[in-house]
Short mmCIF file of C-alpha atoms and ligand atoms in Angstrom, two decimals:
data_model
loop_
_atom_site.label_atom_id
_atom_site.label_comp_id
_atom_site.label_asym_id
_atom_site.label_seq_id
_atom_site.Cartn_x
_atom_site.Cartn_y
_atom_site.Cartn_z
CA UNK A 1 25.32 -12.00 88.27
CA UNK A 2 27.33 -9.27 89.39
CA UNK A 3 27.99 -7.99 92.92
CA UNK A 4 29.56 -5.14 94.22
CA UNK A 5 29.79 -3.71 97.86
CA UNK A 6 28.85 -0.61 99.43
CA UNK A 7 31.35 -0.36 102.38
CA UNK A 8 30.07 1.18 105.14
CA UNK A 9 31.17 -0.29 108.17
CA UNK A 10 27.83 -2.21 109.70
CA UNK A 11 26.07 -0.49 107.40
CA UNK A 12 27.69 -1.96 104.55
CA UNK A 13 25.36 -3.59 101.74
CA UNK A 14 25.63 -5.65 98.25
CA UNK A 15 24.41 -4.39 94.90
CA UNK A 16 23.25 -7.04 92.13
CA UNK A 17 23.17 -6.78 89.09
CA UNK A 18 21.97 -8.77 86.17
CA UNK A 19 18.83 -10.01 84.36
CA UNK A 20 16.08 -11.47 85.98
CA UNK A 21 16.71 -10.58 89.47
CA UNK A 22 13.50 -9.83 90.31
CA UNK A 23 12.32 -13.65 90.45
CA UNK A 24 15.51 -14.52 92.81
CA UNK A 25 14.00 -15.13 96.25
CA UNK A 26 16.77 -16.21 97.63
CA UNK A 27 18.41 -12.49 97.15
CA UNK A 28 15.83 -10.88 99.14
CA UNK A 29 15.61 -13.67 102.36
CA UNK A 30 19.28 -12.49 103.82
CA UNK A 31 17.91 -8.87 104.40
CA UNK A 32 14.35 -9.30 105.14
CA UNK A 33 13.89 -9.00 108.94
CA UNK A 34 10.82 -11.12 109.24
CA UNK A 35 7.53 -12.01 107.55
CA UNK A 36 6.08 -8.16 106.90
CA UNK A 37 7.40 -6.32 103.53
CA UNK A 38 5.27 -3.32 101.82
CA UNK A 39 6.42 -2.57 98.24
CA UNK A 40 6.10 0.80 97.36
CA UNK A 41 5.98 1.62 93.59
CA UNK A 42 3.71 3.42 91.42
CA UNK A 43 1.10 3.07 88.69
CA UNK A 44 3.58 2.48 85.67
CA UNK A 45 5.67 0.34 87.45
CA UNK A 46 3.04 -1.79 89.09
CA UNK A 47 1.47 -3.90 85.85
CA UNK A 48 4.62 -4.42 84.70
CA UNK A 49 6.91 -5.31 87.77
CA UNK A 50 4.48 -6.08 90.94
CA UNK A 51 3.31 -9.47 90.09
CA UNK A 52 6.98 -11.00 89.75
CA UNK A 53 8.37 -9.34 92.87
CA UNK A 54 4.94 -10.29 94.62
CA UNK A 55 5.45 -13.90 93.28
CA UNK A 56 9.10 -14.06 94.73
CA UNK A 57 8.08 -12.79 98.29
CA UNK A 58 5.54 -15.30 98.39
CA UNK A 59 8.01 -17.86 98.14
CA UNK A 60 9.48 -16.99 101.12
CA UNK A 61 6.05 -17.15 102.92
CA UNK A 62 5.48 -13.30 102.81
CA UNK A 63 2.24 -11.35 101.32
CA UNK A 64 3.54 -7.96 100.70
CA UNK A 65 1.41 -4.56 100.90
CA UNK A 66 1.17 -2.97 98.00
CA UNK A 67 1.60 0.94 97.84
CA UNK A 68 1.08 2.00 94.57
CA UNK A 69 1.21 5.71 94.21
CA UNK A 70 0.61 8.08 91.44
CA UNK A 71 3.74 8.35 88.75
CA UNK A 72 5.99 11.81 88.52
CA UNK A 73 8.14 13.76 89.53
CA UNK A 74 5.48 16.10 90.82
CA UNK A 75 4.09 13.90 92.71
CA UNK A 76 7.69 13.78 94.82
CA UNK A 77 6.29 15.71 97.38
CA UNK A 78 4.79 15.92 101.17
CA UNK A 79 1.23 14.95 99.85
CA UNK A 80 2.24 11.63 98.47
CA UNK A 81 5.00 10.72 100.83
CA UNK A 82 1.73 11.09 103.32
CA UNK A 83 0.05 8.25 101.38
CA UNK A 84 2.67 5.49 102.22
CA UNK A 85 2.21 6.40 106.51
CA UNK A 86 -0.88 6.15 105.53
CA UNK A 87 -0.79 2.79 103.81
CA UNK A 88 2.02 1.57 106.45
CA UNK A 89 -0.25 2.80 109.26
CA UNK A 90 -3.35 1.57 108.06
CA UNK A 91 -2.02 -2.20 107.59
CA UNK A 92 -0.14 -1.90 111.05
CA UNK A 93 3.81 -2.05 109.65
CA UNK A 94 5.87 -1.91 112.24
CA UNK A 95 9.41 -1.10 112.73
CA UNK A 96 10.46 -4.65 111.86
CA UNK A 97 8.64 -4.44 108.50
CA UNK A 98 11.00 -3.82 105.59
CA UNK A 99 10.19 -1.30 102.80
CA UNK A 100 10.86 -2.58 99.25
CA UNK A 101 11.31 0.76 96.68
CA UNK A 102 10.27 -0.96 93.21
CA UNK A 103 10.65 1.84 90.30
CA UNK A 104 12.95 4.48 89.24
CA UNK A 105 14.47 7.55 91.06
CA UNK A 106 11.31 8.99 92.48
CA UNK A 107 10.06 5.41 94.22
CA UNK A 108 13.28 5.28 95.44
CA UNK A 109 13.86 8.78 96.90
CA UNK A 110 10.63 8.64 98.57
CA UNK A 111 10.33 5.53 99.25
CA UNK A 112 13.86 5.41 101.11
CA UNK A 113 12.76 9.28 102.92
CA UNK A 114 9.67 6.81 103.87
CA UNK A 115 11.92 4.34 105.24
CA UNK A 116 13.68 6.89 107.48
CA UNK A 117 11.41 8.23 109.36
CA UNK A 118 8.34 5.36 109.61
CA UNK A 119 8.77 4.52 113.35
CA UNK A 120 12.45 6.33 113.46
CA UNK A 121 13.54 4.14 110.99
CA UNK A 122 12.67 0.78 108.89
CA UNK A 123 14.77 -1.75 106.67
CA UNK A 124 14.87 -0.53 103.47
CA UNK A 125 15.31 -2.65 100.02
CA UNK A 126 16.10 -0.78 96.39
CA UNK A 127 14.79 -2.68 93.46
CA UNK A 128 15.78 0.17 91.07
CA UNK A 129 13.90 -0.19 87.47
CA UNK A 130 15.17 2.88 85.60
CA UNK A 131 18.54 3.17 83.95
CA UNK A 132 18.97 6.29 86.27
CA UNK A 133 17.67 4.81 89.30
CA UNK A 134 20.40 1.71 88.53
CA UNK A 135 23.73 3.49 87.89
CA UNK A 136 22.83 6.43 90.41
CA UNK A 137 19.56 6.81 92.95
CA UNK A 138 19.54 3.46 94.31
CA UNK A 139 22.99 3.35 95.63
CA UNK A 140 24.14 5.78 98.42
CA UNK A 141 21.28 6.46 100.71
CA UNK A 142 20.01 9.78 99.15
CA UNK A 143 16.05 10.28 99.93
CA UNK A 144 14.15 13.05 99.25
CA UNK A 145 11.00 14.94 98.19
CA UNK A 146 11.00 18.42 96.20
CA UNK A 147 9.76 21.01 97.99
CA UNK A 148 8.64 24.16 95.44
CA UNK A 149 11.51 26.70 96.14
CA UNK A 150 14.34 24.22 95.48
CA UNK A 151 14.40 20.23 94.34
CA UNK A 152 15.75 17.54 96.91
CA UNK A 153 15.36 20.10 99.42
CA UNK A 154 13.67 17.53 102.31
CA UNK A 155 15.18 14.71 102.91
CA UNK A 156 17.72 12.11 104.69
CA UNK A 157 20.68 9.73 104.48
CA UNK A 158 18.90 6.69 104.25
CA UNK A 159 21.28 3.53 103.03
CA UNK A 160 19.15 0.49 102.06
CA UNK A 161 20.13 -3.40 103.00
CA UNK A 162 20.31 -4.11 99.47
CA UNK A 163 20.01 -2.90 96.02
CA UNK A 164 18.70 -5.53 93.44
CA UNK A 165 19.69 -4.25 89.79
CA UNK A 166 17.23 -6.28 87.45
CA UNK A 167 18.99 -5.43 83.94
CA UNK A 168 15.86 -6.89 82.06
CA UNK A 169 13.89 -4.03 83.49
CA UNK A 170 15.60 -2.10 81.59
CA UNK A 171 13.47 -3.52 78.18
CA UNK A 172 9.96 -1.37 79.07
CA UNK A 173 11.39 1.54 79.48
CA UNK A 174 11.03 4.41 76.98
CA UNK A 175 13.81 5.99 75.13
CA UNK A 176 13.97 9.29 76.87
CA UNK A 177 14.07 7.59 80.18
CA UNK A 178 16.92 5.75 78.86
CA UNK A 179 18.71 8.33 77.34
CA UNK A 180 17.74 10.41 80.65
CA UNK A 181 19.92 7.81 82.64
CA UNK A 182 22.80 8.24 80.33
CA UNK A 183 23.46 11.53 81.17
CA UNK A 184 24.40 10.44 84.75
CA UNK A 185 26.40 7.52 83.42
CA UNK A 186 28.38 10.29 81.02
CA UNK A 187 28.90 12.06 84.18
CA UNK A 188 31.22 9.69 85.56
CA UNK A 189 33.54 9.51 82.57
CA UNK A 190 33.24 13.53 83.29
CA UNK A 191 34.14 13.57 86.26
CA UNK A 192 36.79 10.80 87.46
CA UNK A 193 36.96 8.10 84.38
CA UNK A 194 38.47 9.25 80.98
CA UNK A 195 37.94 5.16 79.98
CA UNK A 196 35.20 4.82 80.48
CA UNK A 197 33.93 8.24 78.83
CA UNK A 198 36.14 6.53 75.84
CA UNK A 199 33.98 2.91 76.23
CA UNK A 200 30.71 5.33 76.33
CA UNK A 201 31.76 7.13 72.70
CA UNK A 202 32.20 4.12 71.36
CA UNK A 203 29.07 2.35 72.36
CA UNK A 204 26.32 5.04 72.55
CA UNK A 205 24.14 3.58 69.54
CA UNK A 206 24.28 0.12 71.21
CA UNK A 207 23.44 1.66 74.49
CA UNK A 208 20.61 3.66 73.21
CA UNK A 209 19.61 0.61 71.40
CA UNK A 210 19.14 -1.15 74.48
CA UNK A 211 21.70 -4.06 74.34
CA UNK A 212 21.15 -5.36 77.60
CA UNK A 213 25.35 -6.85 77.75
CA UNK A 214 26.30 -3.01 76.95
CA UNK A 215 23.41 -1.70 79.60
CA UNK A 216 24.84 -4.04 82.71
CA UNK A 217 28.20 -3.21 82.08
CA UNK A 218 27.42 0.56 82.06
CA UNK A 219 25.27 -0.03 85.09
CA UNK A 220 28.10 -2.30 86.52
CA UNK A 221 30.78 0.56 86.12
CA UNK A 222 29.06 3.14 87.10
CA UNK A 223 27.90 1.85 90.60
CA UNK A 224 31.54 0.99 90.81
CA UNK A 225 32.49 4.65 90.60
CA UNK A 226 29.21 5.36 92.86
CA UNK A 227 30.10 2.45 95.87
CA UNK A 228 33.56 3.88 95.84
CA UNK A 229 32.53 7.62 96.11
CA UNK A 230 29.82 6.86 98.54
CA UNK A 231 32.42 4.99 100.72
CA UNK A 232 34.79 7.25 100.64
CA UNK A 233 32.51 10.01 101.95
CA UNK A 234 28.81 8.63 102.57
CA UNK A 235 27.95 12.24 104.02
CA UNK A 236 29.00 14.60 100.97
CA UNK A 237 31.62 16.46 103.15
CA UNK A 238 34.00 16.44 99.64
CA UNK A 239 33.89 14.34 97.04
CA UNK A 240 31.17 13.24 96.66
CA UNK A 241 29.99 16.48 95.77
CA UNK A 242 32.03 15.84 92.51
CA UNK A 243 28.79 13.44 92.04
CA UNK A 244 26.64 16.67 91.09
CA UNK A 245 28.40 17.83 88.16
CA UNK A 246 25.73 19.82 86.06
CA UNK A 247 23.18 19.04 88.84
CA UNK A 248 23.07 23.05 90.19
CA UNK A 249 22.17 24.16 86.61
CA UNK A 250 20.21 21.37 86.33
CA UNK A 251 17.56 21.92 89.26
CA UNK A 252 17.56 25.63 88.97
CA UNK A 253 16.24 24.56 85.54
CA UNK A 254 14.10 21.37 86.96
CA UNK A 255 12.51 23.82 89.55
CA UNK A 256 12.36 27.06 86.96
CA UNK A 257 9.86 25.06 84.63
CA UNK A 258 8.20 23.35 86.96
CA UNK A 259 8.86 19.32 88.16
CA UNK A 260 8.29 17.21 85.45
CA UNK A 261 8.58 19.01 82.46
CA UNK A 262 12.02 18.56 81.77
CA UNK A 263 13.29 14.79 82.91
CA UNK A 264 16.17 15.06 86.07
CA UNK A 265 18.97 13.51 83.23
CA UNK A 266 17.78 15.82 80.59
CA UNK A 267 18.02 18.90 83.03
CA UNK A 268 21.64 17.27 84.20
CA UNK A 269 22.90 16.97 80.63
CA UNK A 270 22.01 20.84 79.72
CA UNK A 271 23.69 21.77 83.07
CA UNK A 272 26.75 19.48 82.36
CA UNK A 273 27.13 21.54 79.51
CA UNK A 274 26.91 25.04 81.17
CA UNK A 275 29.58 23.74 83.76
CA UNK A 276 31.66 22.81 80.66
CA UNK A 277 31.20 25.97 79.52
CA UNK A 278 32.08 28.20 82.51
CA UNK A 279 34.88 25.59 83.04
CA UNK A 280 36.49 27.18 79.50
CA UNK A 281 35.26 30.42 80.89
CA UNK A 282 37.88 29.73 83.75
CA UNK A 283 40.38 28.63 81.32
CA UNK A 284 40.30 25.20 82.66
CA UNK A 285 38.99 23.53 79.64
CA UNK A 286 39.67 24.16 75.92
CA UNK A 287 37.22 24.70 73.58
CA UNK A 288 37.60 21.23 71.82
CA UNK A 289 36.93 19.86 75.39
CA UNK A 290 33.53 21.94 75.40
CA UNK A 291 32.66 20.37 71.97
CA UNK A 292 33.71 16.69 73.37
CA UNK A 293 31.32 17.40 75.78
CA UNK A 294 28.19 18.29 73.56
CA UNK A 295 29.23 15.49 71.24
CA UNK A 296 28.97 12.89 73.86
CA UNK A 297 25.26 14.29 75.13
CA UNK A 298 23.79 14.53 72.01
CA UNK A 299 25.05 11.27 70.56
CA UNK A 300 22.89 9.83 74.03
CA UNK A 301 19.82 11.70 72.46
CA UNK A 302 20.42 14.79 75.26
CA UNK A 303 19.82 18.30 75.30
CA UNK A 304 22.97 20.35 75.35
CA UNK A 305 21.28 24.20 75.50
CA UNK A 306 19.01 25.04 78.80
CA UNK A 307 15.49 26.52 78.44
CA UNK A 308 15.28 30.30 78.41
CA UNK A 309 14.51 31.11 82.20
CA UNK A 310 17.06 34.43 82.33
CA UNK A 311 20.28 33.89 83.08
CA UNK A 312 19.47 35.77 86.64
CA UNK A 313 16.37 33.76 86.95
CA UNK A 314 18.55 30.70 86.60
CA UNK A 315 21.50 32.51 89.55
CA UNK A 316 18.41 32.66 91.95
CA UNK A 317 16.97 29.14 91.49
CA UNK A 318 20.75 28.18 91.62
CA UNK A 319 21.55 29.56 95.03
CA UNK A 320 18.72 27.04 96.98
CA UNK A 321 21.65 24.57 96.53
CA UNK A 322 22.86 22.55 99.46
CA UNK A 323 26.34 23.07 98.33
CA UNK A 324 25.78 26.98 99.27
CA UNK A 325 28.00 27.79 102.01
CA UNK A 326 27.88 31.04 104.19
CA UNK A 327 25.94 32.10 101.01
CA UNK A 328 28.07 31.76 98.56
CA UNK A 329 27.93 29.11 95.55
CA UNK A 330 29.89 26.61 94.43
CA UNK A 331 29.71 24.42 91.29
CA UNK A 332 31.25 20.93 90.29
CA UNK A 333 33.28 22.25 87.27
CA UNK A 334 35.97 20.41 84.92
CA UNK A 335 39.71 21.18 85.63
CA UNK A 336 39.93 18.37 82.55
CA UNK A 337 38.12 15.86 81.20
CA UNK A 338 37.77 12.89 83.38
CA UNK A 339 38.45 15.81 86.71
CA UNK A 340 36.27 17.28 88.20
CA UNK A 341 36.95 19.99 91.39
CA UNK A 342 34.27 22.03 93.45
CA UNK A 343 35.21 25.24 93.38
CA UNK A 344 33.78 28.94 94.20
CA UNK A 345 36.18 30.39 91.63
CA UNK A 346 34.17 31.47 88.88
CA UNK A 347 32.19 35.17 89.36
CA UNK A 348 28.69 35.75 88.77
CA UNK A 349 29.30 37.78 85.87
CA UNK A 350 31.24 34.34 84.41
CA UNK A 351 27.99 32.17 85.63
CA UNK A 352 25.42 34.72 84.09
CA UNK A 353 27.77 34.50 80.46
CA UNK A 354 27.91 30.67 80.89
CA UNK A 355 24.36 30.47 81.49
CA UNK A 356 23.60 32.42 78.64
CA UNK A 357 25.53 31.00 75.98
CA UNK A 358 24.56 27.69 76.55
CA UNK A 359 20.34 28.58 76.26
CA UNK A 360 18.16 27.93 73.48
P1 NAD B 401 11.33 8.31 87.54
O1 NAD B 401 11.42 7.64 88.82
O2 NAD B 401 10.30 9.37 87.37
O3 NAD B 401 11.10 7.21 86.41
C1 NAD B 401 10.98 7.60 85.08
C2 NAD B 401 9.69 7.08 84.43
O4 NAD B 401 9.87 5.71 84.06
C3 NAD B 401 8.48 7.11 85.34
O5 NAD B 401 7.34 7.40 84.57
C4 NAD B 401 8.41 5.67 85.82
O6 NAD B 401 7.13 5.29 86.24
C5 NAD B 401 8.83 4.92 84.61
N1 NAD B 401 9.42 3.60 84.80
C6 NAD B 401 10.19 3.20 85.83
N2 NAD B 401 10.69 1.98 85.56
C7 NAD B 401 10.19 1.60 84.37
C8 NAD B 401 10.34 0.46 83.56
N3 NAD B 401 11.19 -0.53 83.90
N4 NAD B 401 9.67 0.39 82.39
C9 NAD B 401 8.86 1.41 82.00
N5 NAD B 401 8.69 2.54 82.71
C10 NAD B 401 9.37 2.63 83.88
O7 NAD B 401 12.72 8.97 87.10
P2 NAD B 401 14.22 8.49 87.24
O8 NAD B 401 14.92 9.09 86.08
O9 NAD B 401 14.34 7.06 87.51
O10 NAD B 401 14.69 9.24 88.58
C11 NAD B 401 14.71 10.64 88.66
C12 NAD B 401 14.65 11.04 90.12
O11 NAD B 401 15.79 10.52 90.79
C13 NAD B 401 14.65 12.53 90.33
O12 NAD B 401 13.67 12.86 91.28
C14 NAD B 401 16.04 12.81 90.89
O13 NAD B 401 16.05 13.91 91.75
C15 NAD B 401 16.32 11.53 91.63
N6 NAD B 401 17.75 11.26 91.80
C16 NAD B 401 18.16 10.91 93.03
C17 NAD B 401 19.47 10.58 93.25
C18 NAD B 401 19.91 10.10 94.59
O14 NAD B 401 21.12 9.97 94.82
N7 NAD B 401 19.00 9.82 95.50
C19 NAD B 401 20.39 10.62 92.19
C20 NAD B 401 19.94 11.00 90.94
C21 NAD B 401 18.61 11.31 90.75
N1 LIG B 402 23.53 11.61 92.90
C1 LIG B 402 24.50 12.28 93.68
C2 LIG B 402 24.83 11.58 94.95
O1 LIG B 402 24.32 10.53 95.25
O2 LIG B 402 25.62 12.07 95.70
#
């Protein structure tokens, strides 16, 4: 097994990854604060998951509640964050009780927005099950719902007291989700790792294959870069902003065709590929460096051109961003591959031709 750290003062917590972690009991006991745990998870994850993290907690003497809520990204939303108060409520949780988030980015994100605000604030656990959820949503205290004018738009830092990393998990899920959860690995070769965008190249059809060794060690990496980022600046005052490259294309795009139709990585990897573009547009990037950039998505099984919304359909989605400041926009562009800057530089005549030349 493999363990990194998320330093954060007293709020500092270990990541583990590796197979079979979800019938290690003795991972959870150090951060459970007593005998009451709810799992919240949905109706995907629940046949295939529930019974061996059920089986675990009753080894330690605990008989979780079960919240098993409907599966989507639609369903990321007040209505259905309602139905875990309602669950935790209904069984009497109370502050003590510690909130496990089994599934992939949406559990998580809701789950952990949950865990915020039940009672001010309960223990939270991540027991991530998607390859996105692993190398990205589970680490660094993001929680959210959408909200129908802009994607992520509700929500808190929320860290959790532990983030269990069960590679094996890894084995149900279909191809697009996996391929969904490369595009947020890519982005940290992107963005701050030229190596490791190398390593990725050369082992995408093993990766898509699902070879578990390849999958931890791309998981393992890439919550390295994450721990480190989230450490550095837990409350996105800078850098971690670099975290979003593609990610303002991407939910203008998420939002414009409604949640769910497009996947979050798929949406990320046609966005990557606009800030690519408008990153050449800025002279910052050559036009080989464009192509690397396509190569690498589509070798993962990505999209590389963004639905046909209207370029100023996509500007007006794009400005419900939370990097907007005093109105204006900035993006997480390329100044190379393997750096990325946030910047306000580029002109909304430069966005609009971006936009537009990188729409099918
Ligand atoms: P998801 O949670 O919708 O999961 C994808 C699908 O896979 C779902 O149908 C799910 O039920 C299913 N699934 C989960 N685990 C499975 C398994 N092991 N086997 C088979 N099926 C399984 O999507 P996601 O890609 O994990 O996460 C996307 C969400 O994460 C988006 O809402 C995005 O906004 C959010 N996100 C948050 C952060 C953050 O920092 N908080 C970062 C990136 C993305
Ligand atoms: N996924 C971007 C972040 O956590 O900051």
């Amino acid at each position: 097994m493999r363990t990194l750290k998320v330093e954060l003062a007293e709020r500092s917590y270990p990541i583990h990854i590796a197979r079979d972690l979800l019938d290690q009991p003795s991972l959870l006991a150090p951060h459970l604060r007593g005998k009451s745990v709810a799992i919240v998870t949905n109706t995907t994850v629940a046949p295939l998951y529930m019974a061996r993290l059920r089986r675990s907690l009753q080894a330690l003497g605990v008989q979780p509640l079960e919240v098993v809520l409907p599966d989507g990204e639609q369903f990321k939303d007040w209505q259905t964050l309602n139905l875990i108060f309602d669950a935790l409520l209904g069984a009497h949780c109370e502050r003590g009780t510690t909130l496990i988030a089994l599934g992939g980015g949406v559990i998580g994100d809701m789950g952990g927005f949950a865990a915020s605000c039940y009672q001010r604030g309960m223990p939270f656990i991540q027991v991530p099950t998607t390859l996105l959820s692993q190398v990205d949503s589970s680490v660094g205290g993001k929680t959210a719902i959408n909200h129908p004018l802009g994607k992520n738009m509700i929500g808190a830092f929320y860290q959790p007291k532990l983030v269990l990393a069960d590679i094996g998990a890894l084995s149900t899920l279909p191809a697009r989700e996996l391929q969904a959860g490369l595009a947020e690995v890519i982005k940290y070769g992107l963005i701050r790792d030229q190596e490791f965008l190398l390593w990725l190249e050369q082992h995408m059809a093993g990766l898509r294959a699902g070879d578990q060794a390849l999958l931890e060690e791309a998981v393992y990496r890439s919550c390295c870069h994450k721990a480190e980022v989230v450490a550095a600046d837990e409350r996105e005052q800078g850098e971690r902003a670099l975290l979003n490259l593609g990610h303002t294309f991407g939910h203008a795009i998420e939002t414009g065709l409604g949640y769910g139709v497009w996947l979050h990585g798929e949406a990320v990897a046609a966005g990557t590929v606009m800030a690519a573009r408008l990153s050449a547009l800025l002279g910052w990037l050559q036009e080989e460096d464009v192509q690397r950039v396509e190569r690498v998505l589509l070798a993962a099984g990505l999209p590389i051109r963004g639905p046909r919304l209207g370029a100023e359909r996509y500007l007006e989605l794009m400005r419900h961003d939370k990097k907007v400041q005093d109105g204006r926009l900035r993006l997480v562009l390329l100044q190379s591959v393997g750096r990325a800057v946030v910047s306000d530089a580029a002109s909304e005549a430069q966005i609009l031709a971006a936009v537009e030349s990188c729409c099918a």
